[in-house]
Coordinates of C-alpha atoms and ligand atoms in Angstrom, one line a residue:
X28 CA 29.1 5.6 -1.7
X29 CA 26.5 5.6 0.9
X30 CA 23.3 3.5 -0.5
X31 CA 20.8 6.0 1.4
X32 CA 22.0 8.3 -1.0
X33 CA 21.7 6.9 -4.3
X34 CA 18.8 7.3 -6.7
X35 CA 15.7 5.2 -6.4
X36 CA 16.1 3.2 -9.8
X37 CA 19.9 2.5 -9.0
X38 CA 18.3 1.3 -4.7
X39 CA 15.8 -1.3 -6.6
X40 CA 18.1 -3.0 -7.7
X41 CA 21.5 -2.7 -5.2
X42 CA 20.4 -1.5 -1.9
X43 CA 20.4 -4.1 0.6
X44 CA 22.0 -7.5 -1.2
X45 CA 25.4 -7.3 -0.6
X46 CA 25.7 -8.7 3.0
X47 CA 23.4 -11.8 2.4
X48 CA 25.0 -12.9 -1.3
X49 CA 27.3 -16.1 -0.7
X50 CA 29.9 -18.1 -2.4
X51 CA 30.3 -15.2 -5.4
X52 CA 26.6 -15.4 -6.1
X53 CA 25.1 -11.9 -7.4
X54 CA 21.5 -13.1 -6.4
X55 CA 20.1 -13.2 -3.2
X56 CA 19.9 -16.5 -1.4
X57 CA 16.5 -18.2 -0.2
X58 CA 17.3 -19.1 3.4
X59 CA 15.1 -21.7 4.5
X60 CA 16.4 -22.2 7.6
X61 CA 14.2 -22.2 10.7
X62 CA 17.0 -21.3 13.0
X63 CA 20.5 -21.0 12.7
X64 CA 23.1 -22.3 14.7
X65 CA 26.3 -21.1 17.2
X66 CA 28.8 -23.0 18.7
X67 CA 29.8 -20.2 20.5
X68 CA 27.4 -19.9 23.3
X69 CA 28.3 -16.3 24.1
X70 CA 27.4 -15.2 20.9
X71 CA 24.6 -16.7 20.5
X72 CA 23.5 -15.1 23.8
X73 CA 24.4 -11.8 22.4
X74 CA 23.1 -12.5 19.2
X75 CA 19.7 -13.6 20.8
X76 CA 20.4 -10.3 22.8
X77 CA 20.4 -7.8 20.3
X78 CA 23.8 -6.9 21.2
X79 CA 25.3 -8.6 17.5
X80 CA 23.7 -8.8 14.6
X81 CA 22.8 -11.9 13.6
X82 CA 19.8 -14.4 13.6
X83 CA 18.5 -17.0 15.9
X84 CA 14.9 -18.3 14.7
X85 CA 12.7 -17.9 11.1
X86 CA 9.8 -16.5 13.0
X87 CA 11.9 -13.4 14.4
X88 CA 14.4 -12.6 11.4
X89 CA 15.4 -14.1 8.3
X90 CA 18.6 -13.4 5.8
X91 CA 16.1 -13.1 2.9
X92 CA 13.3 -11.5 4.9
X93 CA 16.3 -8.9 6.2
X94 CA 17.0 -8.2 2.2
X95 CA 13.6 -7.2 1.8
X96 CA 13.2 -4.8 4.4
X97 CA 16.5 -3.2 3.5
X98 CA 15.6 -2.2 0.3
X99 CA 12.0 -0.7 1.2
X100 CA 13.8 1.2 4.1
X101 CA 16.1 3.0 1.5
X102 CA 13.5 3.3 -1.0
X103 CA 11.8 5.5 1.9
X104 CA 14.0 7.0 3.0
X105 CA 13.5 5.3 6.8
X106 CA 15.9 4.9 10.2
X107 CA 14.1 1.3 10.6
X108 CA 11.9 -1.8 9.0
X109 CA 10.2 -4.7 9.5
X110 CA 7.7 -6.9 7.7
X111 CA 4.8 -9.0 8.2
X112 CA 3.1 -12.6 6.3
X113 CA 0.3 -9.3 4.9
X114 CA -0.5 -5.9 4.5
X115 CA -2.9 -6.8 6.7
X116 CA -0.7 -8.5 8.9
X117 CA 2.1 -5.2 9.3
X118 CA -1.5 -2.9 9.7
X119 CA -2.9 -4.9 12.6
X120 CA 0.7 -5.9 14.2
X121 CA 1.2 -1.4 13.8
X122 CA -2.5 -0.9 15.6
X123 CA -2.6 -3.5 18.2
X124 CA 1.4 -2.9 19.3
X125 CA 0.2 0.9 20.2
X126 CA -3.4 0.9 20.9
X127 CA -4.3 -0.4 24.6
X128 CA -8.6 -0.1 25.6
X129 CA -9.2 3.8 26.4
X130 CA -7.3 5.2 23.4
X131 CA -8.2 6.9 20.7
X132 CA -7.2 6.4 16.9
X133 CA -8.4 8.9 14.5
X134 CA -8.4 8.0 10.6
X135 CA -10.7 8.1 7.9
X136 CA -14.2 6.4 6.2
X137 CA -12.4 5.6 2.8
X138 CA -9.6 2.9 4.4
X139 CA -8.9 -0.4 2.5
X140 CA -11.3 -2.5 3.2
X141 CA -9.8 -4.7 5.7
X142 CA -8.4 -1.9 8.0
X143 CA -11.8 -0.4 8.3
X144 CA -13.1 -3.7 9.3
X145 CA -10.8 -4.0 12.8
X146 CA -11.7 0.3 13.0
X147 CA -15.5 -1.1 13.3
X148 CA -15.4 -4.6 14.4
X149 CA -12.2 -5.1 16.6
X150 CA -11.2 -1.8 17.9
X151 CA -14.3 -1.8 19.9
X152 CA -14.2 -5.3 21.3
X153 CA -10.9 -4.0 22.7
X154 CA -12.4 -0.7 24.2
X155 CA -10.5 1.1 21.5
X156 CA -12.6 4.3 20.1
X157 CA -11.9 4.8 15.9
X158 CA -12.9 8.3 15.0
X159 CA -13.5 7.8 11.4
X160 CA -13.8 11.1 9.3
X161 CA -15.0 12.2 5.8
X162 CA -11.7 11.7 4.0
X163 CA -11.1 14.5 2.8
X164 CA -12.7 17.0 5.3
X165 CA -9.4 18.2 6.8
X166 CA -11.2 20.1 9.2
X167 CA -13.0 17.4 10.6
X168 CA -10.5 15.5 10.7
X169 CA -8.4 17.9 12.8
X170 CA -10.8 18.5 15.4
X171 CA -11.2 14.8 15.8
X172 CA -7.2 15.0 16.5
X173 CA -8.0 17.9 18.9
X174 CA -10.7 15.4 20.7
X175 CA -7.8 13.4 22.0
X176 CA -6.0 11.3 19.3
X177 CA -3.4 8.3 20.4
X178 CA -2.5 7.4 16.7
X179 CA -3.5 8.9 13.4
X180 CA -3.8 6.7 10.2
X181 CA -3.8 8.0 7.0
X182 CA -4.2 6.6 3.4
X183 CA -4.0 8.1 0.2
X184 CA -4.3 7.9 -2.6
X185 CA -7.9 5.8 -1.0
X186 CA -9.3 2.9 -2.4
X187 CA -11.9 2.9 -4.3
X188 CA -12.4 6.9 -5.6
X189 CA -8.6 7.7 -5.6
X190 CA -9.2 10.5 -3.0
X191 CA -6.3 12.8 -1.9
X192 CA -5.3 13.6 1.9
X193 CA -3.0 16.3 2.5
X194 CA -0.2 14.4 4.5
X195 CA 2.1 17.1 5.4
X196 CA -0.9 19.1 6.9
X197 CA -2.8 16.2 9.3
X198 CA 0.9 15.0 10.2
X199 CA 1.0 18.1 12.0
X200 CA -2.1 18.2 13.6
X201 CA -1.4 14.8 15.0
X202 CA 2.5 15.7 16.5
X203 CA 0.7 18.8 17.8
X204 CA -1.6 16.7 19.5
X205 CA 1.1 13.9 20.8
X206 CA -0.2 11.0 18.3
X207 CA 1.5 8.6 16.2
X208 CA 1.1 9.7 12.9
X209 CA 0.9 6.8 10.2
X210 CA 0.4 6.5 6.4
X211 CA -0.4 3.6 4.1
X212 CA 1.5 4.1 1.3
X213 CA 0.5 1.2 -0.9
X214 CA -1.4 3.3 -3.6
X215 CA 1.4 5.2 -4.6
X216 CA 4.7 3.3 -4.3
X217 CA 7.7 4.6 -2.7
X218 CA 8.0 5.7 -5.7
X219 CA 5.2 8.4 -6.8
X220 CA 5.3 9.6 -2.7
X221 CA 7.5 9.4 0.6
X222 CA 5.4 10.0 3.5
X223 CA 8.6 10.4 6.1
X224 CA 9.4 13.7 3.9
X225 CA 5.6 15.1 4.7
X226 CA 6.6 14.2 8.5
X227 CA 4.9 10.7 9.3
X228 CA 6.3 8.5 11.7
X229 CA 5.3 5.3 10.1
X230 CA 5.2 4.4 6.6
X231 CA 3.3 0.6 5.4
X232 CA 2.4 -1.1 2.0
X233 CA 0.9 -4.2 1.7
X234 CA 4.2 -5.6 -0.5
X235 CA 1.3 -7.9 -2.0
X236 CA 0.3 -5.1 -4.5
X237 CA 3.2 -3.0 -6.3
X238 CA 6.1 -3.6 -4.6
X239 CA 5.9 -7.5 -5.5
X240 CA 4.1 -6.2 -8.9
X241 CA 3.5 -10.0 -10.1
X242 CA 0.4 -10.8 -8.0
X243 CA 2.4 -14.2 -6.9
X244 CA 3.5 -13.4 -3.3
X245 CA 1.6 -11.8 -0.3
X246 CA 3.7 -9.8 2.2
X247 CA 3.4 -6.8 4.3
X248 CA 6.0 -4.2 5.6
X249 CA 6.5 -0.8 7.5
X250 CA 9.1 1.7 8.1
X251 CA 9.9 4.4 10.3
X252 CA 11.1 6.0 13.4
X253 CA 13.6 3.0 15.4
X254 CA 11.7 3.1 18.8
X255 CA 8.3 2.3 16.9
X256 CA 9.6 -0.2 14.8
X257 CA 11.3 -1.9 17.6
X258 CA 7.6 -1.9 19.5
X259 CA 5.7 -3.4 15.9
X260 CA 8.5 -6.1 15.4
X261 CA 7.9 -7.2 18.8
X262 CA 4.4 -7.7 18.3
X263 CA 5.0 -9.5 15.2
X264 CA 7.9 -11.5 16.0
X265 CA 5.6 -12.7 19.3
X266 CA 1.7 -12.8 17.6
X267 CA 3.8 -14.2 14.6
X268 CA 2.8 -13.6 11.3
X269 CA 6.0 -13.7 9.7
X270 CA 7.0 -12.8 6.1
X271 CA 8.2 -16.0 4.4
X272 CA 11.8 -16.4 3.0
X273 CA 10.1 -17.8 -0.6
X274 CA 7.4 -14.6 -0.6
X275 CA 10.2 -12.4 0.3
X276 CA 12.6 -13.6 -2.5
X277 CA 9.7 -12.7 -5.0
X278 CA 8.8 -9.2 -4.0
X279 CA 12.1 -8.6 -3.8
X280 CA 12.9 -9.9 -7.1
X281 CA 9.5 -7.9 -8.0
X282 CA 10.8 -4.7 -6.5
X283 CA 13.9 -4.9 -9.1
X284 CA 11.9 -3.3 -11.9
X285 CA 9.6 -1.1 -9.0
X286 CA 11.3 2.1 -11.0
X287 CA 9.9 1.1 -14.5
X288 CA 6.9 -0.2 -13.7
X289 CA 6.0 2.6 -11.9
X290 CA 7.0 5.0 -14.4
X291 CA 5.5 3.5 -17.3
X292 CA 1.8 2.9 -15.4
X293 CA 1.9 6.5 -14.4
X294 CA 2.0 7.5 -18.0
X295 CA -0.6 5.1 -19.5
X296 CA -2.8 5.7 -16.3
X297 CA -2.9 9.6 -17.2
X298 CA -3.6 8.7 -20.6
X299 CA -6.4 6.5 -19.8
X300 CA -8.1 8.8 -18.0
X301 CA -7.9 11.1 -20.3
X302 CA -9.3 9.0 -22.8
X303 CA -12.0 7.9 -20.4
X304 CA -13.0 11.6 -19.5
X305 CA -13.8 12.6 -22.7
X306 CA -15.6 9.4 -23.9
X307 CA -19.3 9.6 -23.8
X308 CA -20.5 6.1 -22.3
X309 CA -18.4 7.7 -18.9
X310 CA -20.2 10.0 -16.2
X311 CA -16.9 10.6 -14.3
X312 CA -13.5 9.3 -13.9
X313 CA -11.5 9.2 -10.5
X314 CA -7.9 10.4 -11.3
X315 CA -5.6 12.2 -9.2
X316 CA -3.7 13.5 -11.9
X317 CA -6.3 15.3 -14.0
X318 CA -7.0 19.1 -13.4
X319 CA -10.7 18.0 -12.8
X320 CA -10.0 16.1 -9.7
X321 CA -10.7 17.4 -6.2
X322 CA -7.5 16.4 -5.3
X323 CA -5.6 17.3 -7.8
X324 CA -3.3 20.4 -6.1
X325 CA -2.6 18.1 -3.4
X326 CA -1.3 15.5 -5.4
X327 CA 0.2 18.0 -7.3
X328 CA 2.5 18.9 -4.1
X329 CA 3.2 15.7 -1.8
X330 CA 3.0 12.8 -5.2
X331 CA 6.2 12.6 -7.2
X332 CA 3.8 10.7 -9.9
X333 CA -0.3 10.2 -9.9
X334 CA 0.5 6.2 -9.7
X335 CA -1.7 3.5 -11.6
X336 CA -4.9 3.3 -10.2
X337 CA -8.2 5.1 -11.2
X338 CA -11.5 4.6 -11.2
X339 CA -14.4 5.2 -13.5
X340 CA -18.4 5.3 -13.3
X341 CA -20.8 4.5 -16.5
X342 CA -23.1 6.9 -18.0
X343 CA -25.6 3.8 -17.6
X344 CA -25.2 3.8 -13.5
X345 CA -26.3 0.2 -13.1
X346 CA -24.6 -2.5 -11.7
X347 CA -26.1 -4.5 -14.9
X348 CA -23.4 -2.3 -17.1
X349 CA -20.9 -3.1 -15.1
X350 CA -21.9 -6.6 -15.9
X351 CA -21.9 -6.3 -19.2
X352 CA -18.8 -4.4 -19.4
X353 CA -16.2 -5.7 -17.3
X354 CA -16.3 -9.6 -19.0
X355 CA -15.6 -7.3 -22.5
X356 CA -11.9 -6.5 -21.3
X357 CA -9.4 -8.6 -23.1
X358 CA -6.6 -7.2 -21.3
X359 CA -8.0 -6.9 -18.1
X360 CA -8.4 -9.7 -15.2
X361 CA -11.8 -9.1 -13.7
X362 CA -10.0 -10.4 -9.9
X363 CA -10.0 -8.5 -6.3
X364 CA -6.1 -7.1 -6.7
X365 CA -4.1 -4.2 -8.0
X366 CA -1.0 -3.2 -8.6
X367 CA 0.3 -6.4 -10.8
X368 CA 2.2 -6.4 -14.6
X369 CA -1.0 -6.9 -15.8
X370 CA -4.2 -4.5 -15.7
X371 CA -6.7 -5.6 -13.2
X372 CA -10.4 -4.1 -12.8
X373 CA -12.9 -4.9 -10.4
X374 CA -16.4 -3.3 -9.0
X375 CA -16.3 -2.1 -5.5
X376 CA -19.1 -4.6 -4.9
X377 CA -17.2 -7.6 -5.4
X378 CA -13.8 -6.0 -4.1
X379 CA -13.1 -3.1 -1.8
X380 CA -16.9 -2.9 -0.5
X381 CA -17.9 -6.0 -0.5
X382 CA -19.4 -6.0 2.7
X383 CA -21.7 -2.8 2.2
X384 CA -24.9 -2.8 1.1
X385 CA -26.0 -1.1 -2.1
X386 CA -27.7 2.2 -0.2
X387 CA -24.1 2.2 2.0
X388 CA -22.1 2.5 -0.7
X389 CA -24.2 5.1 -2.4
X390 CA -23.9 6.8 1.3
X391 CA -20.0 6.7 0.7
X392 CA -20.4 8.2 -2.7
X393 CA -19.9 5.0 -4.8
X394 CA -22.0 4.7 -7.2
X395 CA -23.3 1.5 -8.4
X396 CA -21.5 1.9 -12.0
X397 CA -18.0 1.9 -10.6
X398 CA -15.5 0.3 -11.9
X399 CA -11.4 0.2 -10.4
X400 CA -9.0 -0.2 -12.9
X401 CA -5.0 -1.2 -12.0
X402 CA -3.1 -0.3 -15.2
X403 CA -0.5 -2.5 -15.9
X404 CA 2.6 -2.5 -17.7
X405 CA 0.7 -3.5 -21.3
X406 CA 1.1 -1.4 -24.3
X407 CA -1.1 1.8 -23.4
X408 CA -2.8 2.0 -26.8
X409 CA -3.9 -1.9 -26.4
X410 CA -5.6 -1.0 -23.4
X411 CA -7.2 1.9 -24.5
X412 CA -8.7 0.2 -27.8
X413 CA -10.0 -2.5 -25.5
X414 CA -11.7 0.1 -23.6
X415 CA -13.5 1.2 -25.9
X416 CA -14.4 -1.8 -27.6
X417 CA -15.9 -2.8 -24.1
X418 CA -17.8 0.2 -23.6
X419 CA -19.7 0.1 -26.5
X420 CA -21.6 -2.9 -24.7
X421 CA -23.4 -0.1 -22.4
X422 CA -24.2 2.7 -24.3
X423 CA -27.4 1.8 -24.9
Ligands
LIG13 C1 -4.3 -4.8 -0.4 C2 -4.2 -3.7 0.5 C3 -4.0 -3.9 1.9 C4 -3.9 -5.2 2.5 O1 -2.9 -6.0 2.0 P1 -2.8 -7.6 2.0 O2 -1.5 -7.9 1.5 O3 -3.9 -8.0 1.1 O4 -3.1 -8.1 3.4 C5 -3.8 -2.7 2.7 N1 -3.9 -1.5 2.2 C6 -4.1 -1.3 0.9 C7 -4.2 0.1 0.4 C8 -4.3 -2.3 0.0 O5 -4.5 -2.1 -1.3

């Protein structure tokens, strides 16, 4: 049977393994070896070549690393992988292999955090011009791909307002204007969305957040069209900011249960908001999945599942409630991640916006009283009670 073909519960757990297991184990080895050695000098040349598969030093490939990226490329559907120490690591190894001073990348105001920082502090150092748009203004957006556009990089759903681009539309506006077109995925999991099938070239996820789903390894990884990948693992295997063999045995041992996880935190997450919209110590809740939301038919169309992450604001919008609130959750840790077993909330002022003052934020349209909330995998009527038991500590 061929693995590209199977379902996406049945590749979590098979696709990729088979080549690396040794000695009858069923589990993945961790290699630790830095490099691995040939007698046979003309292999190893055309090993080192490309010409054989094979591997000659940890900092280029690694068995387990290689298991990792397997699996992701099946899960999305890809022709080609390759993975990085970070999200943050596979997003500026993917910008820096392309961009060179005089181009133009076009992408959006509402990017994680860290991605918006090289848009506005390193692209221009290197003579690189970031159009950033209103996120979801796809007008704007494609007139800013008309204005000359060398790579376009989408996210959504975005952090922290769980807004909703309309992949399959932008993607086309980019080919039509010759740009790489490029999606981080991370928000919704191979799982709830496959980019490739709305016609990007590149798919990433920081592997930190669900695809490791224990908040105990940091990894990156991106898939896509071969002659792109080939140009990003060059740039990674040279600047060097490898995935480890240890962090790649846990994602990957993470990714095993990617299916139920993801299924299970849909569910509560559309529950939750639910409850949350109808509760009256909440102004508004940011959900893709409820009717209310701006981008609801979108999601509706390119999302296979609204995913796990929403976002709320108090009817008491002051950062003071969120204060009082957010050390009330019992089953919540108050921590700058998402994406993990357990539920995980956080104010954009000590997470995804750290770096913006109060007025900027407001200029973003993120209110002071916002809180993110990652639903884990806990019983959904647990986390529910404990929100409202919390919220009753800012009514008033
Ligand atoms: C966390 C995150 C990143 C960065 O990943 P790291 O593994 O922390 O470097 C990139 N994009 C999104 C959407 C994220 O949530």
């Amino acid at each position: 049977m061929n693995m590209d073909d199977i379902k996406k519960g049945t590749q979590c757990i098979w696709s990729g393994e088979e080549a690396s297991l040794m000695q009858r184990a069923t589990q993945v080895p961790v290699v630790h070896s830095v490099s691995f050695g040939y007698k046979d000098i003309d292999e190893w040349q055309q090993v080192a070549l490309g010409e054989k598969p094979g591997h000659i030093y940890g900092r280029n490939t690694n068995p387990t690393v290689a298991v990792f990226e397997e699996k992701l490329r099946q899960l999305e559907g890809a022709q080609a992988v390759t993975s990085a120490s970070t999200g943050m690591g596979i997003i500026s190894s993917t910008l820096f292999a392309f961009l060179s001073p005089g181009d133009r990348v076009v992408s959006v105001k509402d990017t994680y955090g860290g991605t918006n920082v090289i848009f506005q502090e390193f692209m221009p150092r290197f003579k690189i011009d970031a159009a950033l748009c209103d996120t979801t203004d796809h007008e704007a957006i494609e007139r800013e791909i008309k204005n000359g556009c060398k790579l376009l990089y989408l996210e959504s759903p975005t952090n922290p307002t769980v807004k909703i681009i309309d992949i399959a539309r932008l993607a086309k506006a980019g080919h039509d204007a010759g740009a790489i077109v490029v999606v981080d995925n991370t928000f919704a999991t191979p799982i709830n969305q496959n980019p490739i099938e709305l016609g990007a070239d590149l798919v990433l996820h920081s592997a930190t957040k669900f695809l490791g789903g224990h908040a105990d390894a940091l990894g990156g990884v991106i898939c896509g069209k071969k002659e792109l990948i080939q140009q990003i693992y060059h740039f990674r295997e040279i600047n060097g900011a490898t995935l480890h063999p240890m962090a790649a045995y846990l994602l990957l041992r993470g990714m095993k249960t990617l299916e139920l996880r993801i299924e299970r935190q849909n569910k509560s997450a559309m529950k939750i908001a639910r409850f949350l919209e109808s509760h009256p110590g909440i102004e508004q809740v940011f959900y893709p999945g409820l009717e209310s939301n701006q981008g609801h038919s979108i999601a509706r169309t390119q999302m296979k599942g609204f995913g796990s992450m929403l976002s709320f604001m108090l009817k008491d919008n002051t950062f003071d409630a969120v204060r009082r609130f957010v050390p009330r959750l019992k089953f919540a840790h108050a921590a700058a991640n998402l994406g993990a077993v357990e539920t995980i909330v956080g104010p954009p002022a000590t997470t995804s916006h750290v770096e913006c003052t109060k007025e900027e934020r407001a200029a973003m349209g993120i209110p002071e009283s916002l809180v993110r909330y990652s639903t884990g995998i806990e019983n959904v009527e647990d986390l529910i009670a404990d929100l409202d038991q919390a919220l009753k500590s800012v009514k008033g």
